[in-house]
Coordinates of C-alpha atoms and ligand atoms in Angstrom, one line a residue:
M9 CA -17.6 -40.8 8.4
C10 CA -18.9 -42.8 5.8
G11 CA -21.4 -45.5 6.5
I12 CA -22.6 -48.7 4.4
V13 CA -26.0 -50.1 4.7
G14 CA -26.8 -53.4 2.2
A15 CA -29.6 -55.9 2.2
V16 CA -31.5 -58.7 0.6
A17 CA -34.7 -59.4 1.3
Q18 CA -38.3 -60.4 0.1
R19 CA -40.0 -56.8 0.8
N20 CA -39.1 -53.5 -0.3
I21 CA -35.7 -52.7 1.4
T22 CA -36.0 -48.7 0.8
P23 CA -37.2 -47.8 4.0
I24 CA -34.3 -50.2 5.6
L25 CA -31.6 -48.3 3.8
V26 CA -32.8 -45.2 4.1
E27 CA -33.3 -45.7 7.8
G28 CA -29.7 -46.8 8.2
L29 CA -28.0 -44.0 6.4
K30 CA -30.1 -41.9 8.9
R31 CA -29.2 -43.7 11.7
L32 CA -25.2 -43.2 10.5
E33 CA -25.9 -39.5 9.5
Y34 CA -24.1 -38.1 12.8
R35 CA -20.9 -39.8 11.7
G36 CA -20.5 -36.7 9.1
Y37 CA -20.4 -37.0 5.6
D38 CA -20.9 -35.0 2.2
S39 CA -22.6 -37.0 -0.1
C40 CA -24.9 -40.1 0.2
G41 CA -26.6 -42.5 -2.3
I42 CA -28.5 -45.5 -2.9
A43 CA -28.8 -48.5 -5.3
L44 CA -31.1 -51.1 -6.3
H45 CA -32.0 -54.1 -8.4
I46 CA -35.3 -52.9 -10.2
E47 CA -36.8 -55.2 -13.2
G48 CA -33.5 -56.8 -14.4
K49 CA -31.5 -53.2 -13.9
L50 CA -29.5 -51.3 -11.6
E51 CA -31.1 -48.0 -10.7
R52 CA -29.5 -45.1 -8.4
S53 CA -29.8 -41.9 -6.7
R54 CA -27.3 -39.7 -5.3
S55 CA -27.3 -36.4 -3.6
T56 CA -24.8 -33.8 -2.6
S57 CA -27.5 -32.9 0.1
R58 CA -28.8 -34.6 3.4
V59 CA -30.4 -38.3 3.5
A60 CA -33.3 -36.5 3.8
E61 CA -33.1 -34.9 0.5
L62 CA -32.2 -38.5 -0.7
E63 CA -35.2 -40.1 0.6
K64 CA -37.4 -37.6 -1.2
Q65 CA -35.6 -37.8 -4.8
V66 CA -35.8 -41.9 -4.0
A67 CA -39.6 -41.4 -3.4
E68 CA -40.2 -39.4 -6.5
A69 CA -38.2 -41.5 -8.8
H70 CA -40.6 -44.7 -7.1
L71 CA -37.1 -46.7 -6.3
E72 CA -37.9 -50.1 -4.8
G73 CA -36.5 -53.2 -4.6
F74 CA -35.6 -56.4 -3.0
T75 CA -31.9 -56.1 -3.2
G76 CA -29.6 -52.9 -2.8
I77 CA -27.2 -51.1 -1.2
A78 CA -26.5 -47.3 0.1
H79 CA -23.7 -45.1 1.6
T80 CA -23.1 -41.7 3.1
R81 CA -19.5 -40.6 1.7
W82 CA -17.0 -38.6 3.4
A83 CA -14.6 -37.7 0.5
T84 CA -11.0 -38.8 0.8
H85 CA -10.4 -38.8 -3.2
G86 CA -12.5 -36.7 -5.6
A87 CA -14.4 -33.7 -4.4
P88 CA -17.6 -34.1 -2.7
A89 CA -19.8 -34.0 -5.8
S90 CA -22.8 -36.1 -7.1
H91 CA -20.7 -38.1 -9.8
N92 CA -18.3 -39.0 -7.2
A93 CA -20.9 -40.1 -4.6
H94 CA -21.4 -44.1 -4.2
P95 CA -23.0 -46.3 -5.2
H96 CA -20.3 -46.7 -8.3
F97 CA -21.7 -48.6 -11.5
S98 CA -19.6 -50.7 -14.1
R99 CA -20.9 -51.2 -17.3
G100 CA -24.8 -51.1 -15.7
R101 CA -24.0 -54.8 -14.4
I102 CA -22.1 -54.2 -11.1
A103 CA -23.1 -51.7 -8.1
L104 CA -20.6 -50.8 -5.5
V105 CA -20.2 -48.7 -2.0
H106 CA -17.1 -48.5 -0.3
N107 CA -15.2 -47.1 3.1
G108 CA -11.8 -46.7 3.0
I109 CA -8.9 -45.8 1.0
I110 CA -7.4 -48.1 -1.9
E111 CA -3.8 -47.2 -2.3
N112 CA -2.9 -48.5 -5.4
H113 CA -5.9 -47.3 -7.3
D114 CA -3.6 -45.1 -9.7
E115 CA -1.9 -48.5 -11.0
L116 CA -5.6 -50.4 -11.3
R117 CA -7.1 -47.5 -13.3
D118 CA -4.3 -47.6 -15.9
E119 CA -4.9 -51.4 -16.0
L120 CA -8.6 -51.0 -16.5
R121 CA -8.7 -48.0 -18.8
A122 CA -6.1 -50.3 -20.6
A123 CA -8.9 -52.6 -20.6
G124 CA -11.5 -50.3 -22.1
Y125 CA -13.1 -49.3 -18.8
E126 CA -14.1 -45.4 -18.9
F127 CA -14.1 -43.7 -15.4
E128 CA -17.1 -41.3 -14.5
S129 CA -15.6 -39.8 -11.2
Q130 CA -12.3 -39.0 -9.5
T131 CA -12.4 -41.6 -6.6
D132 CA -10.6 -44.3 -6.0
T133 CA -13.6 -46.5 -5.0
E134 CA -14.7 -46.4 -8.8
V135 CA -11.8 -48.7 -9.7
I136 CA -13.0 -51.7 -7.4
A137 CA -16.2 -51.7 -9.4
H138 CA -14.5 -51.8 -12.6
L139 CA -12.1 -54.1 -11.3
V140 CA -14.8 -56.5 -10.1
D141 CA -16.8 -56.3 -13.2
H142 CA -13.6 -56.8 -15.3
L143 CA -12.9 -60.1 -13.1
Y144 CA -16.5 -61.3 -13.1
T145 CA -16.9 -65.1 -13.5
G146 CA -20.6 -65.4 -13.1
D147 CA -20.2 -65.7 -9.6
L148 CA -20.1 -62.7 -7.8
F149 CA -18.8 -64.6 -4.5
E150 CA -16.2 -65.8 -6.1
T151 CA -15.4 -62.7 -7.9
V152 CA -15.0 -60.2 -5.0
Q153 CA -12.4 -62.7 -3.5
L154 CA -10.4 -62.2 -6.3
A155 CA -10.8 -58.6 -6.7
T156 CA -9.9 -58.0 -3.2
R157 CA -6.7 -59.9 -3.7
R158 CA -5.6 -57.0 -6.1
L159 CA -6.6 -54.1 -3.6
T160 CA -4.2 -52.3 -1.2
G161 CA -5.2 -50.1 1.3
A162 CA -8.6 -50.0 3.6
F163 CA -11.7 -50.9 2.8
A164 CA -15.1 -52.3 3.9
I165 CA -17.3 -52.9 0.4
A166 CA -20.8 -54.0 -0.4
V167 CA -21.3 -54.9 -4.2
F168 CA -24.3 -56.2 -6.1
C169 CA -24.6 -57.7 -9.8
R170 CA -27.2 -57.0 -12.1
D171 CA -27.1 -60.7 -13.1
E172 CA -27.7 -62.1 -9.6
P173 CA -30.6 -60.2 -8.4
H174 CA -30.5 -61.9 -5.0
R175 CA -27.5 -61.5 -3.7
V176 CA -25.3 -59.0 -1.8
V177 CA -21.4 -59.4 -1.4
G178 CA -19.3 -57.5 1.2
A179 CA -15.9 -57.7 2.3
R180 CA -13.6 -55.7 4.8
R181 CA -9.8 -55.3 5.4
G182 CA -9.1 -52.5 7.9
S183 CA -12.7 -50.7 8.0
P184 CA -15.6 -52.3 10.1
L185 CA -18.6 -54.4 8.6
I186 CA -21.0 -56.4 10.0
V187 CA -23.7 -58.6 9.1
G188 CA -27.2 -58.3 10.6
L189 CA -29.3 -61.8 10.4
G190 CA -32.8 -61.6 9.6
D191 CA -35.7 -64.1 8.9
G192 CA -35.7 -64.6 5.2
E193 CA -33.4 -61.7 4.7
N194 CA -29.9 -60.6 5.6
F195 CA -27.7 -57.2 6.0
L196 CA -24.6 -55.7 5.7
A197 CA -23.7 -52.4 7.3
S198 CA -20.5 -50.8 8.9
D199 CA -22.2 -50.1 12.4
A200 CA -24.8 -52.6 14.2
L201 CA -26.4 -49.1 14.8
A202 CA -27.4 -48.7 11.3
L203 CA -29.8 -51.6 11.4
A204 CA -31.2 -50.7 14.9
G205 CA -34.9 -51.8 14.7
T206 CA -34.2 -54.3 11.9
T207 CA -32.0 -56.7 13.6
D208 CA -30.4 -57.3 16.6
Q209 CA -28.5 -60.4 15.7
I210 CA -25.2 -59.6 14.4
I211 CA -21.9 -60.8 13.0
Y212 CA -18.8 -58.8 13.4
L213 CA -16.8 -59.8 10.2
E214 CA -13.1 -60.0 10.9
E215 CA -9.8 -59.0 8.9
G216 CA -10.1 -60.3 5.4
D217 CA -13.8 -61.9 5.5
V218 CA -15.7 -62.0 2.6
V219 CA -19.1 -62.6 3.2
D220 CA -22.4 -64.1 0.2
L221 CA -25.4 -62.7 1.5
Q222 CA -28.4 -64.4 0.6
M223 CA -32.1 -64.4 1.3
Q224 CA -31.8 -67.5 3.4
R225 CA -28.3 -68.0 4.1
I226 CA -24.9 -66.4 4.3
W227 CA -21.3 -67.8 3.6
I228 CA -18.1 -66.4 4.9
V229 CA -14.6 -67.1 4.1
D230 CA -11.6 -65.8 5.6
A231 CA -8.7 -64.3 3.7
N232 CA -7.6 -67.2 2.9
G233 CA -10.6 -68.5 1.1
R234 CA -11.4 -71.0 3.7
Q235 CA -15.1 -71.3 4.9
V236 CA -15.4 -69.9 8.3
A237 CA -18.1 -69.7 11.2
R238 CA -18.5 -66.4 12.7
E239 CA -19.9 -65.6 16.4
V240 CA -23.1 -64.5 16.4
K241 CA -24.2 -61.9 19.0
T242 CA -27.0 -60.1 20.3
V243 CA -26.3 -56.2 19.8
H244 CA -29.1 -54.0 21.4
A245 CA -27.9 -50.7 19.4
H246 CA -28.3 -47.6 21.3
T247 CA -30.2 -45.0 19.3
G248 CA -32.0 -43.0 21.9
A249 CA -28.9 -40.5 21.8
V250 CA -30.1 -39.2 18.5
E251 CA -32.9 -37.2 20.1
L252 CA -32.1 -33.5 21.1
G253 CA -34.1 -32.7 23.7
P254 CA -34.1 -28.9 24.8
Y255 CA -30.6 -28.4 23.5
R256 CA -30.0 -26.7 20.5
H257 CA -27.0 -28.8 19.0
Y258 CA -26.0 -32.1 20.0
M259 CA -22.5 -30.7 21.3
Q260 CA -24.5 -28.7 23.8
K261 CA -26.5 -31.5 25.0
E262 CA -23.3 -33.6 25.4
I263 CA -21.4 -31.0 27.1
F264 CA -24.1 -30.6 29.9
E265 CA -24.3 -34.6 29.8
Q266 CA -21.0 -35.1 31.4
P267 CA -22.2 -35.3 34.8
R268 CA -24.5 -38.4 33.9
A269 CA -21.8 -39.7 31.4
I270 CA -19.2 -39.5 34.2
A271 CA -21.0 -41.1 37.1
D272 CA -22.2 -43.8 34.5
T273 CA -18.4 -44.6 33.6
L274 CA -17.5 -44.9 37.4
E275 CA -20.8 -46.8 37.9
G276 CA -19.8 -50.1 40.0
V277 CA -16.3 -49.4 40.4
E278 CA -16.2 -49.5 44.4
S279 CA -12.6 -50.0 45.2
I280 CA -9.6 -50.1 43.0
T281 CA -9.1 -53.6 41.6
P282 CA -7.2 -54.6 38.3
D283 CA -10.2 -56.6 37.7
I284 CA -12.3 -53.8 36.1
F285 CA -9.9 -53.9 33.3
G286 CA -10.2 -57.5 32.7
D287 CA -9.4 -61.0 34.0
D288 CA -6.1 -61.2 33.4
A289 CA -5.3 -57.5 34.5
Y290 CA -3.7 -57.9 37.5
K291 CA -0.9 -60.8 35.8
V292 CA -0.5 -57.9 33.1
F293 CA -0.1 -54.9 35.3
K294 CA 2.4 -57.0 37.2
K295 CA 4.7 -57.6 34.5
I296 CA 4.8 -54.0 32.7
D297 CA 7.4 -51.7 33.2
S298 CA 6.1 -48.7 31.3
V299 CA 3.1 -47.5 29.1
L300 CA 2.8 -46.8 25.8
I301 CA -0.4 -44.6 24.7
L302 CA -1.4 -44.6 20.9
A303 CA -4.4 -41.9 19.9
C304 CA -5.4 -39.4 17.6
G305 CA -6.6 -35.8 18.2
T306 CA -8.9 -35.4 21.6
S307 CA -7.9 -38.9 22.5
Y308 CA -4.4 -37.8 22.5
Y309 CA -4.7 -35.3 24.6
A310 CA -6.6 -37.6 26.9
G311 CA -3.3 -39.6 26.5
L312 CA -1.3 -36.8 27.3
T313 CA -2.7 -35.5 30.5
A314 CA -2.9 -39.4 31.7
K315 CA 1.1 -39.3 31.1
Y316 CA 1.0 -36.7 34.0
W317 CA -1.1 -38.9 36.3
L318 CA 0.5 -42.1 35.2
E319 CA 4.2 -40.9 36.1
A320 CA 3.7 -38.8 39.2
V321 CA 1.4 -41.1 40.8
A322 CA 2.0 -44.6 39.3
G323 CA 5.5 -44.2 39.0
V324 CA 5.4 -45.8 35.6
R325 CA 7.1 -44.3 32.5
T326 CA 4.8 -43.3 30.0
D327 CA 5.1 -42.3 26.4
V328 CA 2.4 -41.1 24.0
E329 CA 2.0 -41.2 20.5
I330 CA 0.2 -39.9 17.9
A331 CA -0.9 -43.3 16.2
S332 CA -0.8 -42.1 12.6
E333 CA 3.0 -41.3 13.3
Y334 CA 3.5 -44.2 15.4
R335 CA 2.4 -46.7 12.9
Y336 CA 4.8 -45.6 10.2
R337 CA 8.1 -44.9 12.5
D338 CA 10.8 -47.2 13.3
S339 CA 10.7 -47.1 17.2
V340 CA 12.0 -49.2 19.8
P341 CA 9.8 -51.8 20.9
N342 CA 9.3 -52.7 24.6
P343 CA 7.5 -56.1 25.2
N344 CA 7.1 -55.2 28.6
A345 CA 4.9 -51.9 27.8
L346 CA 1.6 -51.4 28.4
V347 CA 0.4 -50.6 25.1
V348 CA -3.1 -48.4 25.6
T349 CA -5.0 -47.5 22.6
I350 CA -7.8 -44.5 23.5
S351 CA -10.9 -44.2 20.8
Q352 CA -14.3 -43.3 21.0
S353 CA -15.3 -45.1 18.4
G354 CA -13.0 -48.0 18.7
E355 CA -13.0 -47.9 14.8
T356 CA -10.1 -45.1 14.5
A357 CA -8.6 -46.2 11.7
D358 CA -5.0 -44.9 12.8
T359 CA -5.2 -45.9 16.0
L360 CA -6.2 -49.3 14.9
A361 CA -2.9 -49.6 12.4
A362 CA -0.8 -48.6 15.5
L363 CA -2.1 -51.0 17.4
R364 CA -1.6 -53.9 15.3
H365 CA 1.9 -52.4 14.6
A366 CA 2.6 -52.5 17.9
Q367 CA 1.3 -56.2 18.2
S368 CA 3.4 -57.0 15.4
Q369 CA 6.5 -55.9 17.1
D370 CA 6.0 -58.4 19.8
M371 CA 4.1 -56.0 22.3
Q372 CA 1.4 -58.0 23.2
H373 CA 0.1 -56.3 26.4
T374 CA -2.8 -54.2 25.4
L375 CA -5.7 -52.1 26.9
T376 CA -8.1 -50.2 25.2
I377 CA -10.3 -47.2 26.5
C378 CA -13.1 -46.8 24.4
N379 CA -16.7 -45.8 24.2
A380 CA -18.0 -48.4 22.3
A381 CA -18.1 -52.2 23.6
T382 CA -18.3 -54.1 20.4
S383 CA -15.8 -52.0 18.4
A384 CA -12.6 -53.6 16.6
M385 CA -10.5 -52.0 19.2
V386 CA -12.1 -53.8 22.4
R387 CA -11.9 -57.1 20.3
E388 CA -8.4 -56.5 19.6
C389 CA -7.0 -55.5 22.5
A390 CA -6.2 -58.0 25.4
L391 CA -7.6 -55.9 28.3
A392 CA -10.5 -53.0 28.2
Y393 CA -12.4 -50.1 29.9
I394 CA -15.5 -49.5 28.3
T395 CA -16.3 -45.7 29.2
R396 CA -20.1 -45.2 29.2
A397 CA -20.6 -41.6 27.8
G398 CA -23.3 -42.9 25.3
V399 CA -23.5 -42.1 21.7
E400 CA -21.4 -39.1 21.2
V401 CA -23.4 -37.2 18.0
G402 CA -21.4 -34.0 17.7
V403 CA -18.3 -34.4 15.9
A404 CA -16.4 -32.3 18.7
S405 CA -15.8 -35.0 21.3
T406 CA -16.7 -33.6 24.8
K407 CA -18.4 -36.2 26.9
A408 CA -16.1 -38.9 25.4
F409 CA -13.1 -37.0 26.3
T410 CA -13.8 -36.6 30.0
T411 CA -15.2 -39.8 30.4
Q412 CA -11.9 -41.3 28.8
L413 CA -10.1 -39.1 31.7
A414 CA -12.0 -40.6 34.1
A415 CA -11.0 -44.2 32.8
L416 CA -7.5 -43.1 32.6
F417 CA -7.6 -41.8 36.1
L418 CA -8.8 -45.4 37.6
L419 CA -5.9 -47.2 35.3
T420 CA -3.6 -44.9 37.1
L421 CA -4.9 -45.8 40.4
T422 CA -4.8 -49.1 39.6
L423 CA -1.0 -49.4 38.3
A424 CA -0.1 -47.1 41.2
Q425 CA -2.0 -50.1 43.4
V426 CA -0.2 -53.2 41.9
K427 CA 2.9 -51.1 42.0
G428 CA 2.8 -50.8 45.5
R429 CA 2.4 -47.1 45.4
L430 CA -1.6 -46.5 46.6
P431 CA -1.9 -46.4 50.4
E432 CA -5.4 -47.4 51.0
E433 CA -6.1 -43.8 52.7
R434 CA -5.2 -42.1 49.4
E435 CA -7.0 -44.8 47.5
V436 CA -10.4 -43.9 49.5
A437 CA -9.8 -40.2 49.1
F438 CA -9.0 -40.4 45.5
L439 CA -12.3 -42.2 45.1
K440 CA -14.2 -40.1 47.1
E441 CA -13.1 -37.2 44.8
M442 CA -13.9 -39.0 41.6
R443 CA -17.3 -39.7 42.8
H444 CA -17.9 -36.1 43.5
L445 CA -16.8 -35.0 40.1
P446 CA -20.3 -35.0 38.6
A447 CA -21.6 -32.7 41.4
A448 CA -18.5 -30.7 40.5
I449 CA -19.2 -30.5 36.7
T450 CA -22.6 -29.4 37.2
A451 CA -21.0 -26.6 39.3
V452 CA -18.6 -25.3 36.5
L453 CA -21.3 -25.9 33.9
A454 CA -23.7 -23.2 35.6
L455 CA -20.8 -20.5 34.4
E456 CA -22.1 -20.8 30.7
P457 CA -23.6 -17.2 31.3
Q458 CA -20.1 -15.6 32.0
I459 CA -18.9 -18.1 29.4
I460 CA -21.5 -16.5 26.6
A461 CA -20.1 -12.8 27.6
W462 CA -16.9 -13.7 26.6
A463 CA -17.9 -15.7 23.5
E464 CA -19.4 -12.6 21.9
A465 CA -15.4 -11.1 21.7
F466 CA -14.1 -14.3 20.5
A467 CA -16.5 -14.3 17.7
R468 CA -15.0 -11.4 16.2
K469 CA -11.3 -12.8 16.5
E470 CA -9.4 -14.8 13.8
N471 CA -6.4 -16.1 16.2
A472 CA -6.6 -17.1 19.8
L473 CA -3.6 -18.3 21.9
F474 CA -4.3 -21.2 24.6
L475 CA -2.0 -21.3 27.7
G476 CA -1.7 -24.0 30.7
R477 CA 1.3 -25.6 32.6
G478 CA 1.8 -29.1 33.7
I479 CA -1.0 -31.2 33.7
H480 CA -3.1 -28.3 32.4
Y481 CA -1.3 -28.2 29.4
P482 CA -3.2 -30.8 27.5
I483 CA -6.5 -29.1 28.4
A484 CA -5.6 -26.0 26.7
L485 CA -4.5 -27.8 23.7
E486 CA -7.8 -29.5 23.8
G487 CA -9.5 -26.0 24.2
A488 CA -7.9 -24.7 21.4
L489 CA -8.5 -28.1 19.2
K490 CA -12.3 -27.3 20.1
L491 CA -12.6 -23.7 19.3
K492 CA -10.6 -24.6 15.5
E493 CA -12.7 -27.2 15.0
I494 CA -16.1 -25.7 15.3
S495 CA -15.4 -21.8 15.0
Y496 CA -12.7 -22.0 12.5
I497 CA -11.1 -19.5 14.7
H498 CA -7.0 -20.5 14.2
A499 CA -6.1 -21.3 18.0
E500 CA -2.5 -22.7 19.5
A501 CA -2.2 -24.0 22.6
Y502 CA 1.5 -23.7 24.4
P503 CA 2.9 -24.7 27.5
A504 CA 3.0 -21.1 28.9
G505 CA 7.0 -21.3 29.5
E506 CA 7.4 -21.7 26.0
L507 CA 5.8 -18.2 25.1
K508 CA 9.3 -16.7 25.4
H509 CA 10.6 -19.1 22.8
G510 CA 8.7 -18.0 19.9
P511 CA 4.9 -17.6 20.2
L512 CA 5.3 -14.2 22.0
A513 CA 5.9 -12.6 18.9
L514 CA 2.2 -13.1 18.2
V515 CA 0.9 -11.2 21.1
T516 CA -0.8 -7.9 20.2
E517 CA -4.1 -6.4 21.9
E518 CA -5.7 -8.0 19.1
M519 CA -4.8 -11.6 20.5
P520 CA -6.8 -13.1 23.2
V521 CA -5.0 -15.6 25.3
V522 CA -6.8 -18.1 27.5
T523 CA -5.3 -19.1 30.6
V524 CA -5.8 -22.4 32.1
A525 CA -5.0 -21.4 35.7
P526 CA -6.0 -23.5 38.8
A527 CA -3.9 -23.3 42.2
D528 CA -1.4 -26.0 41.1
S529 CA 2.4 -25.8 41.9
M530 CA 2.9 -24.2 38.7
I531 CA 0.1 -21.5 39.3
E532 CA 3.3 -18.4 40.0
K533 CA 5.2 -19.4 37.2
L534 CA 2.1 -19.1 35.2
K535 CA 1.4 -15.7 36.5
S536 CA 4.9 -14.5 35.7
N537 CA 3.9 -15.8 32.2
M538 CA 0.6 -14.2 32.0
Q539 CA 2.5 -10.9 32.9
E540 CA 4.6 -11.4 30.0
V541 CA 1.3 -11.2 27.6
R542 CA -0.2 -8.2 29.5
A543 CA 3.1 -6.4 28.7
R544 CA 2.3 -6.7 25.2
G545 CA -1.3 -5.9 25.0
G546 CA -2.4 -9.5 24.6
E547 CA -5.8 -9.7 26.6
L548 CA -6.2 -12.2 28.9
Y549 CA -8.8 -14.7 29.4
V550 CA -8.5 -16.6 32.6
F551 CA -10.4 -19.8 34.0
A552 CA -8.9 -20.0 37.9
D553 CA -9.9 -20.9 41.0
G554 CA -10.1 -19.0 44.5
D555 CA -6.7 -19.9 45.7
S556 CA -5.4 -19.0 42.4
R557 CA -5.5 -15.5 43.4
I558 CA -6.2 -13.8 40.1
T559 CA -8.4 -10.8 39.7
S560 CA -9.9 -8.8 37.2
S561 CA -8.2 -5.9 35.9
E562 CA -7.6 -4.0 32.8
G563 CA -7.2 -6.4 29.9
V564 CA -7.5 -9.5 32.6
H565 CA -10.9 -11.1 32.7
V566 CA -11.4 -14.1 35.0
I567 CA -13.9 -16.6 35.5
R568 CA -13.6 -18.0 39.1
M569 CA -13.9 -22.0 39.0
P570 CA -16.0 -23.2 41.9
E571 CA -13.4 -25.3 43.6
H572 CA -9.9 -26.4 43.3
Y573 CA -9.7 -30.5 42.3
G574 CA -5.9 -31.3 42.8
L575 CA -5.0 -34.0 40.3
L576 CA -8.5 -34.4 38.8
S577 CA -8.3 -30.6 37.9
P578 CA -8.5 -31.2 34.3
I579 CA -11.5 -32.8 33.8
L580 CA -13.2 -29.6 35.3
H581 CA -11.3 -27.1 33.6
V582 CA -12.1 -28.5 29.8
V583 CA -15.6 -27.7 30.4
P584 CA -15.5 -24.1 30.2
L585 CA -13.2 -24.4 27.0
Q586 CA -15.7 -26.7 25.4
L587 CA -18.7 -23.9 26.3
L588 CA -16.5 -21.3 25.0
A589 CA -16.0 -23.1 21.9
Y590 CA -19.5 -23.9 21.4
H591 CA -20.8 -20.5 21.9
T592 CA -18.2 -19.0 19.9
A593 CA -19.3 -21.2 17.3
L594 CA -22.8 -20.4 17.8
A595 CA -21.9 -16.5 17.6
R596 CA -20.4 -17.1 14.4
G597 CA -23.3 -19.3 12.7
T598 CA -21.0 -22.2 12.0
D599 CA -22.5 -25.8 11.6
V600 CA -21.5 -26.7 15.3
D601 CA -22.6 -30.3 15.0
K602 CA -20.9 -30.9 11.5
P603 CA -18.1 -28.4 11.1
R604 CA -16.9 -28.3 7.8
N605 CA -14.1 -30.9 6.5
L606 CA -14.9 -33.2 9.8
A607 CA -16.3 -36.3 10.3
K608 CA -17.1 -38.1 13.7
S609 CA -15.5 -41.8 13.4
V610 CA -12.5 -41.3 11.6
T611 CA -12.3 -44.5 9.8
V612 CA -10.0 -44.1 7.2
E613 CA -6.5 -43.4 7.0
Ligands
HGA9 N1 -12.4 -43.3 -0.5 C1 -13.6 -43.5 -0.7 C2 -14.5 -43.6 0.4 C3 -14.3 -42.8 1.4 C4 -14.8 -43.2 2.4 O1 -14.9 -44.0 3.2 N2 -15.8 -42.1 2.8 O2 -17.2 -42.4 3.4 C5 -13.9 -42.2 -1.5 O3 -13.2 -40.8 -1.4 O4 -15.1 -41.8 -2.3

């Protein structure tokens, strides 16, 4: 979702800006644009097509300059149209790009209209451009500090001014922004990945920071306008994952990378010890009396799965909350809870806000499970476990989810140990099973041809039901989400015992019902629920293992999972559901890696 790149240099920066946008493309966007300072004027090019198209436009128009900004937009306010794409201009003097949402845009628009400004777009962003112009003092750095004080909401912005040709000013509050340091040139971006190959010297701006970027120096002030020094880090942004290799889509590649991603995530874990979560983990884990998990989307389902583990194995009471709800809810804070945030990118706006909300309520024991070591989430949590899924490009999360589950299982075992509930022989047995996961997933991936055959049937449907019980209920939820996201088939998941309380009314012979049915303690109950479906003509598609004793018959299709994996079974059972969604989407011809209306890192509320 949304990307910013900016530069001041003594060379033509167009290729750096375009390359930066390309590196951020995988996050999803609907339009893009670039603006440069050229011969005393602001020039721009915008497109609702891909960055490659923008690159052509820019080349044809010979847009070359030393100072400029660029953006990939994922529309929140105003349709994805050229006139709404960033950069936005104000009176030919100010050019600005923005990630985030300005909540008081209506009020500011009225004020600026009254001051004579005309609006060309329906975006909230354009108000910031006009506001900066309106308040312009002759010093852009000073003006941006004044302007940002008037904004409510979340933003990362990059701005430059016709009258100050060698300066770009950036500011952030609620959305990430980094500075890249070069030799006689400096850069801004929403992610260090955008600058890979240009510079690895990175400063992560903090909440409320405003930065003055010039060729030979940078100057940062904090939210109170005080000059501050921020640490420079050497960041080797990972770029290798952007290659597809033999796969048709990134999602397919990432599904097949799961054995390696899990092995990498578990690498170095020889035994269970709190230190793997951070130096103070033992002290914190000793103190806490419960767990509060905050997450969104697929990460939320990882959290729901972990609740079953944490309560059953570690005996620690666990609540799981959707971050976008928790942040606004009057809840009862518990300073002795361990707050666990889960986020692939570590920049998910709602999860970050939920974390800050918990911290503001005196909940200081914080831990994140995150795939980006340098993200805001990792910086703002006291403890962390970094999954090593590698860069995930497909919008529909796959390997990030299974590696989150692996990390959450480690957390479960660690809390169980600290609470005196993990005898050594259990620890050894669990670790052995975890180490075997990559091989077990490889065996599940070999089921792909059978899943492709099912996908042909699913592609013709408009609705699907997913059922699971116990620890496999969150997996059913994740399977339904995957199918919705990329095939646009309406899918719902239910704990199978709930069927008769409503959803059974939907079941006809037109309704495929996917059932996650390993031989766990709920299997006999689940079989009864499956009978309820068959009795109404519903067609069952069942993922079972040998011990489930479910065989194919009329209206009952069974794919046999290679082996039963006890408590770790959810990690295996989600894999065929990912493949089912992928092949169904493929059969329907959707844009698998960039599903409509969705973006990768959800950095806006
Ligand atoms: N709210 C702004 C920016 C959204 C965003 O962060 N896009 O990438 C808009 O709708 O243009």
